PDB file of C-alpha atoms and ligand atoms in Angstrom:
ATOM      1  CA  MET A  24     101.795  94.229 105.860  1.00 47.00           C
ATOM      2  CA  THR A  25      98.416  95.715 104.973  1.00 46.00           C
ATOM      3  CA  SER A  26      98.256  97.729 101.806  1.00 50.00           C
ATOM      4  CA  SER A  27      96.833 101.227 101.791  1.00 50.00           C
ATOM      5  CA  CYS A  28      94.364 100.108  99.118  1.00 45.00           C
ATOM      6  CA  GLU A  29      92.499  97.618 101.254  1.00 46.00           C
ATOM      7  CA  LYS A  30      89.250  98.278 103.065  1.00 44.00           C
ATOM      8  CA  VAL A  31      88.334 101.507 101.331  1.00 43.00           C
ATOM      9  CA  GLU A  32      84.631 102.114 101.674  1.00 47.00           C
ATOM     10  CA  LEU A  33      82.654 102.515  98.472  1.00 47.00           C
ATOM     11  CA  LEU A  34      79.512 104.527  97.981  1.00 46.00           C
ATOM     12  CA  PRO A  35      76.408 102.335  98.282  1.00 44.00           C
ATOM     13  CA  ARG A  36      75.329 103.283  94.789  1.00 44.00           C
ATOM     14  CA  LEU A  37      78.027 103.210  92.225  1.00 48.00           C
ATOM     15  CA  LEU A  38      78.406 104.289  88.693  1.00 47.00           C
ATOM     16  CA  TYR A  39      80.137 101.569  86.783  1.00 45.00           C
ATOM     17  CA  TYR A  40      81.768 102.412  83.489  1.00 44.00           C
ATOM     18  CA  ARG A  41      81.201  99.766  80.812  1.00 42.00           C
ATOM     19  CA  GLN A  42      80.949  99.792  77.059  1.00 38.00           C
ATOM     20  CA  SER A  43      81.484 103.563  76.993  1.00 37.00           C
ATOM     21  CA  ARG A  44      78.409 104.300  79.040  1.00 40.00           C
ATOM     22  CA  TYR A  45      77.511 104.258  82.682  1.00 42.00           C
ATOM     23  CA  PHE A  46      75.444 101.568  84.334  1.00 45.00           C
ATOM     24  CA  GLU A  47      74.156 101.921  87.842  1.00 49.00           C
ATOM     25  CA  LEU A  48      74.838  99.151  90.291  1.00 47.00           C
ATOM     26  CA  THR A  49      72.949  99.053  93.533  1.00 48.00           C
ATOM     27  CA  LEU A  50      74.839  97.432  96.354  1.00 42.00           C
ATOM     28  CA  GLU A  51      73.425  96.172  99.624  1.00 41.00           C
ATOM     29  CA  PRO A  52      73.240  99.238 101.913  1.00 40.00           C
ATOM     30  CA  ASP A  53      75.403  97.609 104.550  1.00 32.00           C
ATOM     31  CA  LEU A  54      77.924  96.239 102.087  1.00 31.00           C
ATOM     32  CA  VAL A  55      81.382  97.630 102.548  1.00 33.00           C
ATOM     33  CA  ALA A  56      83.292  96.754  99.437  1.00 53.00           C
ATOM     34  CA  GLU A  57      86.983  96.057  99.669  1.00 66.00           C
ATOM     35  CA  LEU A  58      89.364  97.115  96.980  1.00 76.00           C
ATOM     36  CA  LYS A  59      91.900  94.447  96.159  1.00 80.00           C
ATOM     37  CA  VAL A  60      95.422  95.389  95.167  1.00 85.00           C
ATOM     38  CA  PHE A  61      95.917  94.208  91.612  1.00 91.00           C
ATOM     39  CA  ILE A  62      99.170  95.864  90.535  1.00 93.00           C
ATOM     40  CA  SER A  63     101.387  97.149  93.314  1.00 90.00           C
ATOM     41  CA  ARG A  64     103.215 100.471  93.375  1.00 91.00           C
ATOM     42  CA  ASP A  65     106.536  98.604  93.054  1.00 93.00           C
ATOM     43  CA  GLN A  66     105.389  96.745  89.958  1.00 94.00           C
ATOM     44  CA  ILE A  67     104.120 100.023  88.476  1.00 96.00           C
ATOM     45  CA  ALA A  68     107.360 101.867  89.239  1.00 97.00           C
ATOM     46  CA  LYS A  69     109.451  99.117  87.644  1.00 96.00           C
ATOM     47  CA  ARG A  70     107.344  99.005  84.489  1.00 97.00           C
ATOM     48  CA  VAL A  71     107.126 102.801  84.141  1.00 98.00           C
ATOM     49  CA  ALA A  72     110.932 102.994  84.405  1.00 98.00           C
ATOM     50  CA  GLU A  73     111.236 100.367  81.648  1.00 97.00           C
ATOM     51  CA  ILE A  74     108.864 102.270  79.373  1.00 98.00           C
ATOM     52  CA  GLY A  75     110.717 105.531  80.060  1.00 98.00           C
ATOM     53  CA  ALA A  76     114.006 103.860  79.149  1.00 98.00           C
ATOM     54  CA  GLN A  77     112.489 102.453  75.957  1.00 98.00           C
ATOM     55  CA  ILE A  78     111.122 105.875  74.893  1.00 98.00           C
ATOM     56  CA  SER A  79     114.507 107.465  75.658  1.00 98.00           C
ATOM     57  CA  LYS A  80     116.136 104.887  73.413  1.00 98.00           C
ATOM     58  CA  ASP A  81     113.579 105.149  70.599  1.00 98.00           C
ATOM     59  CA  PHE A  82     113.852 108.952  70.392  1.00 98.00           C
ATOM     60  CA  VAL A  83     117.508 109.350  71.307  1.00 98.00           C
ATOM     61  CA  GLY A  84     118.843 112.801  70.348  1.00 98.00           C
ATOM     62  CA  GLU A  85     115.353 114.206  69.678  1.00 98.00           C
ATOM     63  CA  PRO A  86     112.898 116.248  71.745  1.00 98.00           C
ATOM     64  CA  VAL A  87     109.496 114.799  72.674  1.00 98.00           C
ATOM     65  CA  VAL A  88     106.167 116.285  73.747  1.00 98.00           C
ATOM     66  CA  LEU A  89     104.282 114.232  76.315  1.00 98.00           C
ATOM     67  CA  ILE A  90     100.544 114.803  76.003  1.00 98.00           C
ATOM     68  CA  GLY A  91      98.621 113.566  79.034  1.00 98.00           C
ATOM     69  CA  VAL A  92      94.946 112.687  78.713  1.00 97.00           C
ATOM     70  CA  LEU A  93      93.283 114.311  81.710  1.00 97.00           C
ATOM     71  CA  LYS A  94      92.636 113.357  84.378  1.00 95.00           C
ATOM     72  CA  GLY A  95      93.546 109.687  84.544  1.00 96.00           C
ATOM     73  CA  ALA A  96      97.018 109.966  83.014  1.00 98.00           C
ATOM     74  CA  ALA A  97      98.257 112.771  85.279  1.00 98.00           C
ATOM     75  CA  ILE A  98     100.148 110.520  87.678  1.00 98.00           C
ATOM     76  CA  LEU A  99     101.541 108.310  84.929  1.00 98.00           C
ATOM     77  CA  LEU A 100     102.779 111.348  82.995  1.00 98.00           C
ATOM     78  CA  SER A 101     104.411 112.691  86.116  1.00 98.00           C
ATOM     79  CA  ASP A 102     106.280 109.443  86.824  1.00 98.00           C
ATOM     80  CA  LEU A 103     106.986 108.523  83.212  1.00 98.00           C
ATOM     81  CA  SER A 104     108.454 111.932  82.370  1.00 98.00           C
ATOM     82  CA  ARG A 105     110.985 111.536  85.175  1.00 98.00           C
ATOM     83  CA  ASN A 106     112.169 108.320  83.564  1.00 98.00           C
ATOM     84  CA  ILE A 107     112.719 109.906  80.163  1.00 98.00           C
ATOM     85  CA  SER A 108     116.211 111.282  79.574  1.00 97.00           C
ATOM     86  CA  LEU A 109     115.258 113.438  76.561  1.00 98.00           C
ATOM     87  CA  ASP A 110     114.470 117.093  76.041  1.00 98.00           C
ATOM     88  CA  SER A 111     110.765 116.892  76.971  1.00 98.00           C
ATOM     89  CA  SER A 112     107.793 119.191  77.257  1.00 98.00           C
ATOM     90  CA  PHE A 113     104.258 118.608  78.506  1.00 98.00           C
ATOM     91  CA  ASP A 114     100.815 119.318  77.184  1.00 98.00           C
ATOM     92  CA  PHE A 115      97.396 118.104  78.285  1.00 98.00           C
ATOM     93  CA  ILE A 116      94.208 117.219  76.517  1.00 97.00           C
ATOM     94  CA  SER A 117      90.800 116.514  78.009  1.00 96.00           C
ATOM     95  CA  VAL A 118      87.894 114.563  76.577  1.00 93.00           C
ATOM     96  CA  SER A 119      84.647 113.191  77.874  1.00 86.00           C
ATOM     97  CA  SER A 120      83.278 109.842  76.768  1.00 74.00           C
ATOM     98  CA  TYR A 121      79.570 109.688  77.042  1.00 60.00           C
ATOM     99  CA  GLY A 122      76.473 107.790  76.080  1.00 49.00           C
ATOM    100  CA  ASN A 123      73.149 107.088  77.647  1.00 46.00           C
ATOM    101  CA  ALA A 124      70.860 104.154  78.178  1.00 37.00           C
ATOM    102  CA  LYS A 125      69.331 104.520  74.721  1.00 39.00           C
ATOM    103  CA  GLN A 126      72.569 105.016  72.915  1.00 40.00           C
ATOM    104  CA  ASN A 127      75.682 102.900  72.833  1.00 41.00           C
ATOM    105  CA  SER A 128      77.611 104.840  70.247  1.00 57.00           C
ATOM    106  CA  GLY A 129      80.487 105.791  72.554  1.00 69.00           C
ATOM    107  CA  GLU A 130      80.852 109.338  71.354  1.00 81.00           C
ATOM    108  CA  VAL A 131      83.885 111.301  72.489  1.00 87.00           C
ATOM    109  CA  LYS A 132      83.824 115.057  73.036  1.00 89.00           C
ATOM    110  CA  MET A 133      86.842 117.389  73.284  1.00 93.00           C
ATOM    111  CA  LEU A 134      86.872 119.445  76.483  1.00 94.00           C
ATOM    112  CA  LYS A 135      90.400 120.854  76.227  1.00 97.00           C
ATOM    113  CA  ASP A 136      92.681 120.751  73.212  1.00 96.00           C
ATOM    114  CA  VAL A 137      96.487 121.003  73.256  1.00 96.00           C
ATOM    115  CA  ASP A 138      97.921 124.493  73.799  1.00 96.00           C
ATOM    116  CA  GLN A 139     100.376 124.485  70.895  1.00 93.00           C
ATOM    117  CA  SER A 140     100.717 123.171  67.379  1.00 94.00           C
ATOM    118  CA  MET A 141     102.222 119.698  67.246  1.00 97.00           C
ATOM    119  CA  GLU A 142     103.466 120.069  63.687  1.00 98.00           C
ATOM    120  CA  GLY A 143     106.825 118.378  63.163  1.00 98.00           C
ATOM    121  CA  LYS A 144     107.021 117.230  66.782  1.00 98.00           C
ATOM    122  CA  ASN A 145     107.512 113.832  68.369  1.00 98.00           C
ATOM    123  CA  ILE A 146     104.327 113.247  70.329  1.00 98.00           C
ATOM    124  CA  ILE A 147     103.851 110.637  73.013  1.00 98.00           C
ATOM    125  CA  LEU A 148     100.172 110.463  73.901  1.00 98.00           C
ATOM    126  CA  VAL A 149     100.012 109.288  77.509  1.00 98.00           C
ATOM    127  CA  GLU A 150      96.824 107.529  78.645  1.00 98.00           C
ATOM    128  CA  ASP A 151      95.856 105.517  81.715  1.00 97.00           C
ATOM    129  CA  ILE A 152      93.847 102.736  80.042  1.00 96.00           C
ATOM    130  CA  LEU A 153      93.270 101.626  76.511  1.00 95.00           C
ATOM    131  CA  ASP A 154      89.826 100.070  76.800  1.00 93.00           C
ATOM    132  CA  THR A 155      87.378 100.127  73.869  1.00 91.00           C
ATOM    133  CA  GLY A 156      89.875 102.330  72.040  1.00 94.00           C
ATOM    134  CA  LEU A 157      87.289 105.001  71.163  1.00 92.00           C
ATOM    135  CA  THR A 158      89.090 107.769  73.061  1.00 93.00           C
ATOM    136  CA  LEU A 159      92.547 107.120  71.617  1.00 95.00           C
ATOM    137  CA  THR A 160      91.201 106.603  68.101  1.00 95.00           C
ATOM    138  CA  TYR A 161      89.497 109.997  68.326  1.00 94.00           C
ATOM    139  CA  LEU A 162      92.598 111.694  69.784  1.00 96.00           C
ATOM    140  CA  SER A 163      95.021 110.084  67.327  1.00 96.00           C
ATOM    141  CA  LYS A 164      92.921 111.364  64.444  1.00 95.00           C
ATOM    142  CA  ILE A 165      92.928 114.912  65.819  1.00 95.00           C
ATOM    143  CA  LEU A 166      96.651 114.874  66.569  1.00 97.00           C
ATOM    144  CA  ARG A 167      97.569 113.377  63.210  1.00 97.00           C
ATOM    145  CA  ALA A 168      95.907 116.371  61.576  1.00 96.00           C
ATOM    146  CA  HIS A 169      98.644 118.505  63.205  1.00 96.00           C
ATOM    147  CA  LYS A 170     101.172 116.605  61.038  1.00 98.00           C
ATOM    148  CA  PRO A 171     103.536 115.559  63.839  1.00 98.00           C
ATOM    149  CA  LYS A 172     106.882 113.985  63.010  1.00 98.00           C
ATOM    150  CA  ALA A 173     105.905 110.933  65.095  1.00 98.00           C
ATOM    151  CA  LEU A 174     102.869 109.965  67.127  1.00 98.00           C
ATOM    152  CA  LYS A 175     103.192 107.184  69.695  1.00 98.00           C
ATOM    153  CA  ILE A 176     100.777 106.010  72.353  1.00 98.00           C
ATOM    154  CA  ALA A 177     101.840 105.032  75.862  1.00 98.00           C
ATOM    155  CA  ALA A 178      99.109 103.374  77.940  1.00 98.00           C
ATOM    156  CA  LEU A 179      99.670 102.006  81.391  1.00 97.00           C
ATOM    157  CA  LEU A 180      96.941  99.395  81.047  1.00 96.00           C
ATOM    158  CA  ASP A 181      95.473  97.603  78.067  1.00 96.00           C
ATOM    159  CA  LYS A 182      92.126  95.790  78.247  1.00 94.00           C
ATOM    160  CA  THR A 183      92.423  94.066  74.898  1.00 93.00           C
ATOM    161  CA  ALA A 184      89.253  92.000  75.375  1.00 91.00           C
ATOM    162  CA  ARG A 185      87.060  95.085  75.231  1.00 89.00           C
ATOM    163  CA  ARG A 186      88.476  96.687  72.110  1.00 92.00           C
ATOM    164  CA  LEU A 187      85.945  98.088  69.641  1.00 91.00           C
ATOM    165  CA  GLU A 188      88.421 100.039  67.510  1.00 93.00           C
ATOM    166  CA  ASN A 189      91.455  98.713  65.684  1.00 95.00           C
ATOM    167  CA  ILE A 190      94.068 100.573  67.709  1.00 96.00           C
ATOM    168  CA  HIS A 191      97.071  99.516  69.747  1.00 95.00           C
ATOM    169  CA  ALA A 192      99.491 101.309  72.057  1.00 97.00           C
ATOM    170  CA  ASP A 193     103.190 101.457  71.219  1.00 98.00           C
ATOM    171  CA  TYR A 194     104.129 101.267  74.876  1.00 98.00           C
ATOM    172  CA  VAL A 195     101.952  99.234  77.250  1.00 97.00           C
ATOM    173  CA  GLY A 196     102.509  98.797  80.966  1.00 96.00           C
ATOM    174  CA  PHE A 197     100.290  95.808  81.629  1.00 96.00           C
ATOM    175  CA  GLU A 198      97.714  93.890  79.666  1.00 95.00           C
ATOM    176  CA  ILE A 199      94.795  93.260  82.025  1.00 94.00           C
ATOM    177  CA  PRO A 200      91.538  91.270  81.942  1.00 91.00           C
ATOM    178  CA  ASP A 201      88.106  92.908  81.855  1.00 89.00           C
ATOM    179  CA  GLU A 202      88.090  94.227  85.417  1.00 88.00           C
ATOM    180  CA  PHE A 203      87.268  97.736  86.572  1.00 88.00           C
ATOM    181  CA  VAL A 204      90.323  99.260  88.219  1.00 91.00           C
ATOM    182  CA  VAL A 205      91.082 102.379  90.245  1.00 89.00           C
ATOM    183  CA  GLY A 206      94.155 104.083  91.671  1.00 91.00           C
ATOM    184  CA  TYR A 207      97.340 105.569  90.221  1.00 95.00           C
ATOM    185  CA  GLY A 208      95.245 108.265  88.541  1.00 96.00           C
ATOM    186  CA  MET A 209      92.224 106.135  87.674  1.00 94.00           C
ATOM    187  CA  ASP A 210      88.880 106.865  89.234  1.00 89.00           C
ATOM    188  CA  TYR A 211      85.524 105.464  90.111  1.00 82.00           C
ATOM    189  CA  ALA A 212      83.051 108.381  90.049  1.00 79.00           C
ATOM    190  CA  GLU A 213      86.079 110.707  90.565  1.00 83.00           C
ATOM    191  CA  ARG A 214      87.309 108.887  93.674  1.00 81.00           C
ATOM    192  CA  TYR A 215      90.434 106.813  94.367  1.00 84.00           C
ATOM    193  CA  ARG A 216      92.746 108.539  91.876  1.00 89.00           C
ATOM    194  CA  ASN A 217      95.289 109.082  94.633  1.00 86.00           C
ATOM    195  CA  LEU A 218      95.693 105.416  95.616  1.00 87.00           C
ATOM    196  CA  PRO A 219      99.339 104.476  94.992  1.00 87.00           C
ATOM    197  CA  ASP A 220      98.481 100.926  93.853  1.00 88.00           C
ATOM    198  CA  ILE A 221      96.100  99.835  91.114  1.00 92.00           C
ATOM    199  CA  CYS A 222      93.122  98.095  92.700  1.00 88.00           C
ATOM    200  CA  ILE A 223      90.173  96.101  91.431  1.00 86.00           C
ATOM    201  CA  VAL A 224      86.689  97.309  92.301  1.00 78.00           C
ATOM    202  CA  PRO A 225      84.766  94.150  93.227  1.00 72.00           C
TER     203      PRO A 225
HETATM  204  P1  IMP B 322      88.090 103.881  75.857  1.00 57.47           P
HETATM  205  O1  IMP B 322      87.705 105.057  75.015  1.00 57.47           O
HETATM  206  O2  IMP B 322      86.961 102.906  76.017  1.00 57.47           O
HETATM  207  O3  IMP B 322      89.354 103.200  75.426  1.00 57.47           O
HETATM  208  O4  IMP B 322      88.209 104.425  77.305  1.00 57.47           O
HETATM  209  C1  IMP B 322      89.308 104.862  77.875  1.00 57.47           C
HETATM  210  C2  IMP B 322      88.932 105.600  79.143  1.00 57.47           C
HETATM  211  O5  IMP B 322      87.883 104.930  79.884  1.00 57.47           O
HETATM  212  C3  IMP B 322      90.101 105.611  80.063  1.00 57.47           C
HETATM  213  O6  IMP B 322      90.915 106.696  79.808  1.00 57.47           O
HETATM  214  C4  IMP B 322      89.437 105.711  81.412  1.00 57.47           C
HETATM  215  O7  IMP B 322      89.164 107.048  81.698  1.00 57.47           O
HETATM  216  C5  IMP B 322      88.124 104.980  81.264  1.00 57.47           C
HETATM  217  N1  IMP B 322      88.227 103.608  81.802  1.00 57.47           N
HETATM  218  C6  IMP B 322      88.145 102.456  81.119  1.00 57.47           C
HETATM  219  N2  IMP B 322      88.294 101.398  81.923  1.00 57.47           N
HETATM  220  C7  IMP B 322      88.485 101.907  83.163  1.00 57.47           C
HETATM  221  C8  IMP B 322      88.738 101.297  84.443  1.00 57.47           C
HETATM  222  O8  IMP B 322      88.822 100.076  84.628  1.00 57.47           O
HETATM  223  N3  IMP B 322      88.897 102.158  85.466  1.00 57.47           N
HETATM  224  C9  IMP B 322      88.839 103.510  85.362  1.00 57.47           C
HETATM  225  N4  IMP B 322      88.621 104.109  84.175  1.00 57.47           N
HETATM  226  C10 IMP B 322      88.450 103.315  83.083  1.00 57.47           C
HETATM  227 MG1   MG B 323      91.108 108.454  81.001  1.00 57.47          MG
END
């Protein structure tokens, strides 16, 4: 059976996200890149259900607030929340990581903060990938200032090899090697977020 992730045409010029800044890759004009399925929708569903069950157990009897980091975590938050049997509410936060050719500082800028105070609440920060760790370090610091009762991080993927900050996720779907991935919410220049499987960009 052919997967829906195979043979998706890429733009000839691609922006490749590395080390918290964008590098341009120029591909042969006639090259049609193929995305390879790396983690299938079934594997994702199984792991997300396990994480949901674990969170439900860890916070039994207490309400939780799931904070999704836009846009990449939208699909994970949607699936994860339906595997959590607790009194739950949602919030969303949006940041942009940026840098330029001259600067490799990996600054993070807040684009949208949470809508409510998180004081005294059990927060689960839901993120697609924990990569260098700059984004989640920045967000954890901001959310800790709200004085939550608990602050946990759930990341679907963890690229441990690329970590620049000393941060870890409490709930991790899969530890992956240093490969650029798309699908299940994750993008490549805003494309491919809707692929049901996680695919490697060659
Ligand atoms: P960090 O601040 O380096 O940990 O970056 C985390 C963010 O970088 C993620 O939320 C993604 O938006 C993006 N990112 C890192 N690696 C990938 C990837 O392989 N595919 C798509 N986005 C990625
Ligand atoms: Mg993201």
